[in-house]
Coordinates of C-alpha atoms and ligand atoms in Angstrom, one line a residue:
M1 CA 0.0 0.0 0.0
R2 CA 1.6 3.3 -1.0
V3 CA 0.3 6.3 0.8
S4 CA 2.9 9.0 1.2
S5 CA 1.3 10.6 4.2
I6 CA -0.5 8.2 6.4
P7 CA -3.7 9.9 7.5
L8 CA -4.9 9.5 11.0
I9 CA -8.4 8.7 9.9
A10 CA -7.4 6.1 7.4
A11 CA -5.0 4.6 9.9
L12 CA -7.7 4.4 12.4
A13 CA -10.1 3.0 10.0
G14 CA -7.7 0.3 9.1
S15 CA -8.9 -1.4 6.0
S16 CA -10.0 1.9 4.5
T17 CA -6.7 2.1 2.8
A18 CA -7.7 -0.8 0.6
L19 CA -11.3 -0.6 -0.2
Y20 CA -12.9 -2.8 -2.7
L21 CA -16.6 -2.5 -3.0
K22 CA -18.2 -5.8 -3.8
S23 CA -20.6 -4.4 -6.3
T24 CA -19.8 -1.8 -8.9
P25 CA -22.0 1.0 -10.1
D26 CA -23.2 0.7 -13.7
G27 CA -23.6 4.3 -14.2
S28 CA -27.3 4.2 -14.4
I29 CA -28.2 4.8 -10.8
E30 CA -29.9 8.1 -10.2
A31 CA -29.6 9.4 -6.7
P32 CA -33.0 10.5 -5.4
N33 CA -33.2 14.0 -4.0
R34 CA -33.7 13.4 -0.3
F35 CA -33.2 16.9 0.9
V36 CA -36.0 18.1 3.0
K37 CA -35.2 21.2 4.9
R38 CA -35.5 20.4 8.6
Q39 CA -35.9 23.3 11.0
N40 CA -35.5 21.3 14.1
D41 CA -32.2 21.6 15.9
G42 CA -30.7 18.9 18.0
W43 CA -30.3 15.2 17.7
N44 CA -33.6 13.6 16.6
P45 CA -33.0 10.8 14.2
P46 CA -35.9 8.6 13.0
S47 CA -36.7 6.1 15.7
N48 CA -36.0 3.1 13.5
I49 CA -32.3 4.1 13.1
A50 CA -31.6 5.8 16.4
A51 CA -30.2 2.7 18.0
P52 CA -27.7 1.7 15.2
L53 CA -26.7 5.4 14.9
K54 CA -25.9 5.4 18.7
E55 CA -24.0 2.1 18.2
V56 CA -21.9 3.8 15.5
W57 CA -21.2 6.9 17.5
D58 CA -20.2 4.9 20.6
H59 CA -17.9 2.9 18.4
V60 CA -16.1 5.8 16.7
S61 CA -15.9 7.9 19.8
S62 CA -14.4 5.1 21.8
T63 CA -11.9 3.9 19.2
Y64 CA -10.7 7.0 17.2
N65 CA -7.6 8.8 18.4
G66 CA -7.2 6.6 21.5
G67 CA -10.7 7.4 22.6
N68 CA -10.3 11.1 22.1
I69 CA -12.3 11.6 18.9
F70 CA -12.4 15.4 19.3
G71 CA -8.6 15.6 19.8
F72 CA -8.2 15.1 16.1
K73 CA -8.5 18.5 14.5
N74 CA -8.4 17.8 10.8
Y75 CA -11.7 16.3 9.9
G76 CA -13.2 17.6 6.7
W77 CA -15.5 19.5 9.0
D78 CA -12.6 21.4 10.4
Q79 CA -11.4 22.2 6.9
I80 CA -14.7 23.5 5.8
M81 CA -15.0 25.8 8.8
A82 CA -11.4 27.0 8.4
N83 CA -12.0 27.8 4.8
N84 CA -15.4 29.4 5.2
G85 CA -17.5 26.9 3.3
Q86 CA -15.2 26.1 0.5
I87 CA -13.0 23.1 -0.2
N88 CA -9.9 23.6 -2.3
Y89 CA -8.8 20.5 -4.1
C90 CA -5.5 19.6 -5.7
V91 CA -5.6 16.8 -8.2
R92 CA -2.7 14.3 -8.0
W93 CA -2.6 12.8 -11.5
E94 CA -0.8 9.5 -11.1
S95 CA -1.0 8.7 -14.8
S96 CA 0.9 9.4 -18.0
Q97 CA -2.2 10.2 -19.9
T98 CA -2.9 13.7 -21.1
V99 CA -5.7 15.7 -19.6
S100 CA -7.9 18.0 -21.6
E101 CA -9.2 21.3 -20.3
A102 CA -12.7 19.8 -20.7
L103 CA -11.8 16.8 -18.5
R104 CA -10.4 19.1 -15.8
T105 CA -13.6 21.1 -15.8
Q106 CA -15.6 17.9 -15.6
I107 CA -13.6 16.6 -12.7
E108 CA -14.3 19.8 -10.7
A109 CA -18.0 19.6 -11.5
K110 CA -18.2 16.0 -10.4
A111 CA -16.3 16.7 -7.2
Q112 CA -18.9 19.4 -6.5
E113 CA -21.7 17.0 -7.2
A114 CA -20.2 14.4 -4.8
Y115 CA -20.0 17.1 -2.2
D116 CA -23.5 18.2 -2.8
D117 CA -24.9 14.7 -2.4
W118 CA -23.4 14.5 1.1
F119 CA -23.9 18.1 2.2
T120 CA -27.6 18.2 1.2
W121 CA -27.9 16.4 4.5
V122 CA -26.7 19.3 6.6
Y123 CA -27.8 22.3 4.7
G124 CA -30.3 23.8 7.0
Y125 CA -29.6 21.3 9.7
N126 CA -28.8 22.1 13.2
G127 CA -27.0 25.4 12.6
F128 CA -24.8 24.3 9.7
P129 CA -23.7 27.8 8.6
F130 CA -23.5 27.2 4.8
S131 CA -26.2 26.7 2.3
N132 CA -23.8 25.3 -0.3
I133 CA -20.2 24.1 -0.1
K134 CA -18.2 25.4 -3.0
V135 CA -15.7 22.9 -4.4
K136 CA -12.8 24.5 -6.3
V137 CA -9.9 22.7 -7.9
V138 CA -6.9 25.1 -7.4
G139 CA -4.1 22.9 -8.6
W140 CA -2.9 19.9 -10.4
A141 CA 0.2 17.7 -9.8
V142 CA 1.5 15.9 -12.8
S143 CA 4.7 14.2 -13.8
D144 CA 5.1 16.5 -16.7
K145 CA 3.4 19.8 -17.3
S146 CA 2.8 18.9 -21.0
L147 CA 0.2 16.4 -19.8
L148 CA -2.1 19.3 -19.1
Q149 CA -3.6 20.4 -22.5
G150 CA -5.1 23.8 -23.2
S151 CA -5.0 26.7 -20.9
T152 CA -3.8 26.2 -17.3
A153 CA -4.8 29.7 -16.3
G154 CA -6.4 29.8 -12.9
I155 CA -4.7 26.6 -11.6
Q156 CA -1.4 26.0 -9.9
V157 CA 0.6 23.3 -11.7
Y158 CA 2.9 21.3 -9.6
T159 CA 5.6 18.8 -10.6
D160 CA 6.5 18.0 -7.0
K161 CA 6.9 14.3 -6.1
D162 CA 6.4 12.5 -2.8
S163 CA 9.0 10.2 -1.3
E164 CA 7.9 7.5 -3.7
G165 CA 8.1 9.6 -6.8
I166 CA 4.4 10.1 -7.2
P167 CA 3.2 13.5 -8.3
Q168 CA 1.9 15.6 -5.4
C169 CA 0.9 19.2 -4.9
A170 CA 3.4 21.2 -2.9
P171 CA 3.3 20.4 0.8
A172 CA 3.7 24.1 1.5
C173 CA 0.3 24.6 0.1
G174 CA -1.5 21.7 1.7
R175 CA -3.8 21.7 4.7
F176 CA -2.6 18.2 5.7
F177 CA 0.9 19.6 6.2
H178 CA -0.2 23.0 7.6
Q179 CA -3.1 22.4 9.9
D180 CA -2.3 25.7 11.6
G181 CA -3.4 27.4 8.4
D182 CA 0.0 29.0 7.7
Y183 CA 0.5 28.9 4.0
S184 CA 3.2 31.5 3.9
G185 CA 5.4 29.1 2.0
C186 CA 2.9 28.4 -0.7
S187 CA 3.9 29.8 -4.0
G188 CA 0.3 30.5 -5.0
G189 CA -0.5 32.2 -1.7
A190 CA -3.1 31.1 0.9
A191 CA -5.9 31.5 -1.6
N192 CA -4.5 28.7 -3.6
H193 CA -3.8 26.4 -0.7
Y194 CA -5.5 23.0 -1.0
D195 CA -7.5 21.3 1.7
Q196 CA -7.7 17.9 0.1
S197 CA -6.0 15.9 -2.6
L198 CA -8.0 14.1 -5.2
W199 CA -5.5 11.4 -6.0
I200 CA -6.2 9.5 -9.2
S201 CA -4.0 6.5 -9.5
E202 CA -3.3 4.1 -12.3
D203 CA -1.3 1.8 -10.1
F204 CA -3.6 1.3 -7.2
G205 CA -6.6 -0.9 -6.5
G206 CA -9.9 0.5 -5.1
G207 CA -10.0 3.6 -3.0
A208 CA -8.7 5.2 0.2
G209 CA -9.8 8.2 2.1
G210 CA -8.8 10.3 5.0
D211 CA -8.3 13.8 6.2
W212 CA -5.8 14.3 3.3
G213 CA -8.4 13.6 0.7
Q214 CA -9.4 10.7 -1.5
R215 CA -7.5 8.3 -3.6
I216 CA -9.2 6.3 -6.3
Q217 CA -8.1 3.8 -8.9
K218 CA -8.0 5.6 -12.2
S219 CA -10.1 3.1 -14.1
I220 CA -12.8 3.4 -11.4
F221 CA -12.6 7.1 -11.5
D222 CA -12.9 7.2 -15.3
R223 CA -16.1 5.3 -14.9
E224 CA -17.5 7.3 -12.0
I225 CA -17.1 10.7 -13.7
Q226 CA -19.6 9.4 -16.2
A227 CA -22.0 8.2 -13.5
R228 CA -24.1 9.2 -10.7
P229 CA -23.7 8.6 -7.9
M230 CA -19.9 8.4 -7.6
T231 CA -19.9 5.4 -5.3
Y232 CA -16.2 5.2 -4.6
M233 CA -15.6 8.9 -4.4
Q234 CA -18.5 9.4 -2.0
H235 CA -17.5 6.4 0.2
E236 CA -13.9 7.8 0.5
M237 CA -15.2 11.3 1.1
G238 CA -17.1 9.8 4.0
H239 CA -13.8 8.9 5.6
T240 CA -12.6 12.5 5.1
F241 CA -15.6 13.5 7.2
G242 CA -14.9 11.1 9.9
M243 CA -16.9 8.0 9.1
D244 CA -15.5 4.5 9.7
D245 CA -15.0 1.8 7.2
Y246 CA -17.3 -1.2 6.9
W247 CA -18.4 -0.9 10.5
K248 CA -21.9 -2.1 10.5
P249 CA -24.1 -1.8 13.5
T250 CA -27.1 -3.9 14.2
G251 CA -30.1 -3.3 11.9
A252 CA -28.6 -0.6 9.6
G253 CA -29.3 -2.2 6.2
A254 CA -27.1 -1.3 3.2
F255 CA -25.3 2.0 3.3
I256 CA -22.4 3.6 1.4
M257 CA -19.9 3.5 4.2
D258 CA -20.5 -0.3 4.3
E259 CA -21.1 -1.9 0.9
G260 CA -23.9 0.2 -0.5
L261 CA -23.8 1.9 -3.8
E262 CA -25.2 5.3 -2.8
I263 CA -25.7 7.6 0.1
V264 CA -28.8 6.5 2.0
D265 CA -30.6 7.9 5.0
F266 CA -28.4 6.0 7.4
D267 CA -25.3 7.5 5.9
G268 CA -26.9 10.9 5.9
W269 CA -27.6 10.6 9.6
M270 CA -24.1 9.4 10.4
F271 CA -22.9 12.5 8.6
R272 CA -25.3 14.7 10.6
N273 CA -24.1 13.0 13.8
F274 CA -20.5 14.2 13.1
W275 CA -21.7 17.7 12.5
Y276 CA -23.9 17.6 15.6
E277 CA -21.1 16.4 17.8
L278 CA -18.3 18.5 16.4
K279 CA -20.4 21.6 16.4
Q280 CA -20.9 21.2 20.1
N281 CA -17.3 20.3 20.8
R282 CA -15.8 23.0 18.7
G283 CA -18.2 25.7 19.6
W284 CA -19.2 26.4 16.0
Ligands
ZN301 ZN1 -13.6 2.8 3.1

């Protein structure tokens, strides 16, 4: 397993560094719009899933970070609050294939869609302060700049490599490396820092996710950007926002953080649970 920077969450989640979903999306699944604006604050999950949700929270809060789940300060939630409702991505292109401008635009749009599918669960919920999360791709890391076709105006282009020779965006610009928010060493300035990497890898099986971002096998990603929902992308994003890997409580049914193909109500409520708990802990 090659991960240049072992993320705490992925390390905690154990097998999340080598996810293989048993089923694969065929690209024809349409995610239903489940968003219903709920005015009620507080923790009021539907009674039929309240018990398994509690089981999950008891599990994560007793096992993450040595039982100190709040001591870890780089959940995706922390990133969103630090960056005022926006997530900056840097794409790590672990491939020798060229990338058209159109493909770059499409990748940004699909990352936005993947975010929207999760965040529709907290827009309007329990004091979540943003009505949309803006996803912006600020940079690309490639082995050779010539792989990026067309204009690269508006993005930072990096040819940095990690310790294993894989393209990565400059650590000086990365949230994972600078959780204090000091991007003074970033050539593009703080506005072009990146919160997460979207790491697209030819030589990698499945997916991985953590506070550093998401890594996805390129052939899977190629398929997912033509599909909805992006099953792997959204599962790995779930890890970025704190959710565990394949940890199934009693009576939860299929859900995307287990082996499901799309975000279902149980995932949405786990997502809300993190917001609910972190909001209280952080004083947001
Ligand atoms: Zn996973």
